[in-house]
Short mmCIF file of C-alpha atoms in Angstrom, two decimals:
data_model
loop_
_atom_site.label_atom_id
_atom_site.label_comp_id
_atom_site.label_asym_id
_atom_site.label_seq_id
_atom_site.Cartn_x
_atom_site.Cartn_y
_atom_site.Cartn_z
CA MET E 1 -94.81 68.00 -11.43
CA THR E 2 -92.25 67.86 -8.66
CA LEU E 3 -93.35 67.65 -5.06
CA PRO E 4 -91.39 69.73 -2.59
CA LEU E 5 -89.19 67.78 -0.19
CA ARG E 6 -90.04 68.27 3.45
CA ARG E 7 -87.91 67.37 6.39
CA LEU E 8 -89.55 64.81 8.67
CA SER E 9 -89.05 65.90 12.21
CA GLY E 10 -90.79 66.22 15.52
CA PRO E 11 -91.46 63.74 18.28
CA ARG E 12 -93.61 61.50 16.10
CA PHE E 13 -90.76 60.85 13.67
CA ALA E 14 -87.91 60.77 16.19
CA ARG E 15 -89.00 57.28 17.24
CA LEU E 16 -89.31 55.99 13.70
CA PRO E 17 -85.79 54.42 13.45
CA ALA E 18 -86.27 52.59 16.74
CA VAL E 19 -89.68 51.32 15.64
CA LEU E 20 -88.23 50.10 12.34
CA VAL E 21 -85.37 48.29 14.08
CA LEU E 22 -87.82 46.64 16.47
CA ALA E 23 -90.13 45.61 13.63
CA VAL E 24 -87.25 44.12 11.65
CA THR E 25 -85.93 42.27 14.72
CA VAL E 26 -89.33 40.81 15.58
CA GLY E 27 -90.00 39.92 11.96
CA CYS E 28 -86.68 38.07 11.66
CA SER E 29 -86.85 36.18 14.94
CA SER E 30 -87.95 32.57 14.86
CA THR E 31 -90.15 30.93 17.45
CA ASP E 32 -88.41 27.65 16.57
CA ALA E 33 -85.04 28.94 17.77
CA PRO E 34 -83.72 27.22 20.89
CA ALA E 35 -83.89 29.16 24.13
CA SER E 36 -80.73 30.61 25.56
CA VAL E 37 -79.79 29.67 29.12
CA PRO E 38 -76.68 30.28 31.22
CA VAL E 39 -74.35 27.29 31.33
CA PRO E 40 -73.23 26.42 34.88
CA GLY E 41 -69.51 26.18 35.68
CA PRO E 42 -69.16 23.35 38.20
CA PRO E 43 -65.87 21.80 39.37
CA ALA E 44 -64.48 18.98 37.16
CA GLU E 45 -65.86 16.12 39.29
CA GLU E 46 -69.37 17.59 39.20
CA ALA E 47 -69.11 18.31 35.46
CA ALA E 48 -68.32 14.61 34.92
CA PHE E 49 -71.58 13.66 36.69
CA CYS E 50 -73.40 16.15 34.45
CA ARG E 51 -71.90 14.71 31.25
CA ALA E 52 -73.00 11.23 32.36
CA LEU E 53 -76.49 12.57 33.13
CA ASP E 54 -76.72 14.23 29.71
CA LYS E 55 -76.22 10.85 28.02
CA GLU E 56 -79.10 9.33 30.03
CA LEU E 57 -81.66 12.10 29.64
CA PRO E 58 -84.90 11.19 27.82
CA LYS E 59 -85.58 12.20 24.24
CA SER E 60 -89.10 13.27 25.22
CA VAL E 61 -90.54 14.67 28.46
CA ASP E 62 -94.28 15.08 29.04
CA GLY E 63 -94.93 15.01 25.29
CA HIS E 64 -92.19 17.56 24.49
CA ASP E 65 -89.28 16.52 22.25
CA ARG E 66 -85.76 17.38 23.28
CA ASN E 67 -84.73 20.80 21.98
CA ASP E 68 -81.53 21.86 23.73
CA PRO E 69 -80.94 25.53 24.51
CA GLU E 70 -78.05 27.64 23.28
CA PRO E 71 -75.15 27.56 23.77
CA ASP E 72 -74.74 23.84 23.19
CA SER E 73 -73.50 22.17 26.38
CA ALA E 74 -73.70 18.80 28.14
CA LEU E 75 -74.63 20.82 31.25
CA THR E 76 -77.94 22.06 29.82
CA ALA E 77 -80.90 20.40 28.12
CA GLY E 78 -84.36 21.44 27.07
CA TRP E 79 -87.65 20.01 25.90
CA GLY E 80 -90.33 21.74 23.89
CA ASP E 81 -90.10 25.46 23.28
CA ALA E 82 -88.28 26.01 26.62
CA ALA E 83 -91.25 24.48 28.46
CA ILE E 84 -88.78 22.32 30.39
CA VAL E 85 -85.12 23.26 30.94
CA LEU E 86 -82.52 21.28 32.90
CA ARG E 87 -79.20 22.67 34.09
CA CYS E 88 -76.67 20.46 35.85
CA GLY E 89 -73.90 21.66 38.15
CA VAL E 90 -75.71 24.78 39.32
CA PRO E 91 -74.64 26.48 42.57
CA ARG E 92 -76.48 25.56 45.76
CA PRO E 93 -79.62 27.72 45.88
CA GLU E 94 -79.81 30.11 48.85
CA ARG E 95 -83.35 28.91 49.46
CA MET E 96 -81.96 25.54 50.63
CA SER E 97 -80.91 27.22 53.88
CA ASP E 98 -84.53 28.12 54.62
CA PRO E 99 -86.09 25.60 57.03
CA GLN E 100 -89.48 26.46 55.51
CA ALA E 101 -88.39 25.48 51.99
CA LYS E 102 -90.73 23.03 50.31
CA GLY E 103 -89.51 19.73 48.97
CA VAL E 104 -90.84 16.78 47.04
CA ASP E 105 -89.62 13.21 46.60
CA VAL E 106 -90.11 11.80 43.12
CA ASP E 107 -89.17 8.16 42.67
CA GLY E 108 -86.40 8.34 45.25
CA VAL E 109 -84.91 11.69 44.16
CA ASN E 110 -85.44 14.67 46.47
CA TRP E 111 -86.12 18.09 44.95
CA MET E 112 -86.49 21.51 46.54
CA LEU E 113 -89.35 23.55 45.09
CA GLU E 114 -89.13 27.27 44.32
CA GLU E 115 -92.50 28.65 43.26
CA ARG E 116 -92.26 31.43 40.67
CA ASP E 117 -94.82 33.25 38.53
CA SER E 118 -93.13 31.94 35.37
CA GLY E 119 -93.38 28.33 36.58
CA PRO E 120 -91.79 26.16 39.24
CA ARG E 121 -88.08 25.51 39.61
CA PHE E 122 -86.88 22.31 41.24
CA THR E 123 -83.32 21.60 42.42
CA THR E 124 -82.08 18.23 43.58
CA THR E 125 -81.00 17.84 47.18
CA TYR E 126 -78.61 15.35 48.77
CA ARG E 127 -76.67 14.79 45.50
CA LYS E 128 -72.96 15.29 44.65
CA THR E 129 -73.98 18.09 42.28
CA TYR E 130 -77.15 20.14 42.01
CA VAL E 131 -79.51 19.53 39.08
CA GLU E 132 -82.07 22.24 38.38
CA VAL E 133 -85.25 21.74 36.37
CA THR E 134 -87.28 24.79 35.40
CA LEU E 135 -90.81 24.21 34.19
CA GLY E 136 -92.97 26.65 32.24
CA ASP E 137 -96.06 28.29 33.72
CA GLN E 138 -98.27 25.50 32.40
CA TYR E 139 -96.72 23.40 35.20
CA LEU E 140 -97.56 25.79 38.08
CA HIS E 141 -99.14 22.94 40.05
CA ASP E 142 -97.56 19.92 38.36
CA ALA E 143 -94.28 18.20 39.20
CA GLY E 144 -95.09 15.33 36.82
CA PRO E 145 -92.16 15.91 34.45
CA LEU E 146 -89.74 15.22 37.32
CA SER E 147 -90.57 11.53 37.09
CA ASP E 148 -88.80 11.46 33.70
CA PHE E 149 -85.62 12.75 35.36
CA ALA E 150 -85.61 10.63 38.53
CA GLY E 151 -84.05 7.53 36.97
CA PRO E 152 -81.30 9.32 35.05
CA VAL E 153 -80.41 11.50 38.08
CA ALA E 154 -80.36 8.51 40.45
CA ASP E 155 -78.20 6.51 38.00
CA THR E 156 -75.60 9.21 37.27
CA VAL E 157 -75.43 11.70 40.16
CA PRO E 158 -74.47 9.91 43.40
CA PRO E 159 -76.11 10.81 46.70
CA SER E 160 -74.11 13.10 48.97
CA LEU E 161 -75.23 11.43 52.21
#
C-alpha cells in the first residue's frame, strides 16, 4: 500500500527549517567553549603594558581557573566560564567624566565601578592604560576578585599621576 504524498505547508510548517537550524545549532554548541570578547586596540606603548600584565595574571581567580576568551590575545583574559573577564588597553569610559561615578581602592589600585544587571564592571583609574574587569552577576555586590589583579596591575601598568 502506498500512502499519498502531501505537501507540507501553512504557517505551522513555514517555521520548521528555522526551528531545525536552531535546534542543530544549540545541540552542537559547547558550554565549555571560551567566551568571545572584543580585543582592544591600544597604542603600542599601552599594548606593551598589557603584554607585561598578561604574563603576571594569576592562573586562578576566586576559585575559577584561567580560561581565556576568543580570539586569543595578550590583551584579554578570562577565568571560569566567562565569570571574570579582563581586557587591557580599553578606551577611557565616558562614565569617568561623571563626578558622581563610584570608585573603589583595592590594595593601592583605584577602580571605577559601573553597576550593570549582568554584573559589575571595573576600570582602573590613574594608570597609563585602562584595565577593565567584568564580573558575572554572581558578583553584583562583591569586588573581591579585584584583589587578585591589584598586584599584577600595580607591577606592570605604571600610574599616570
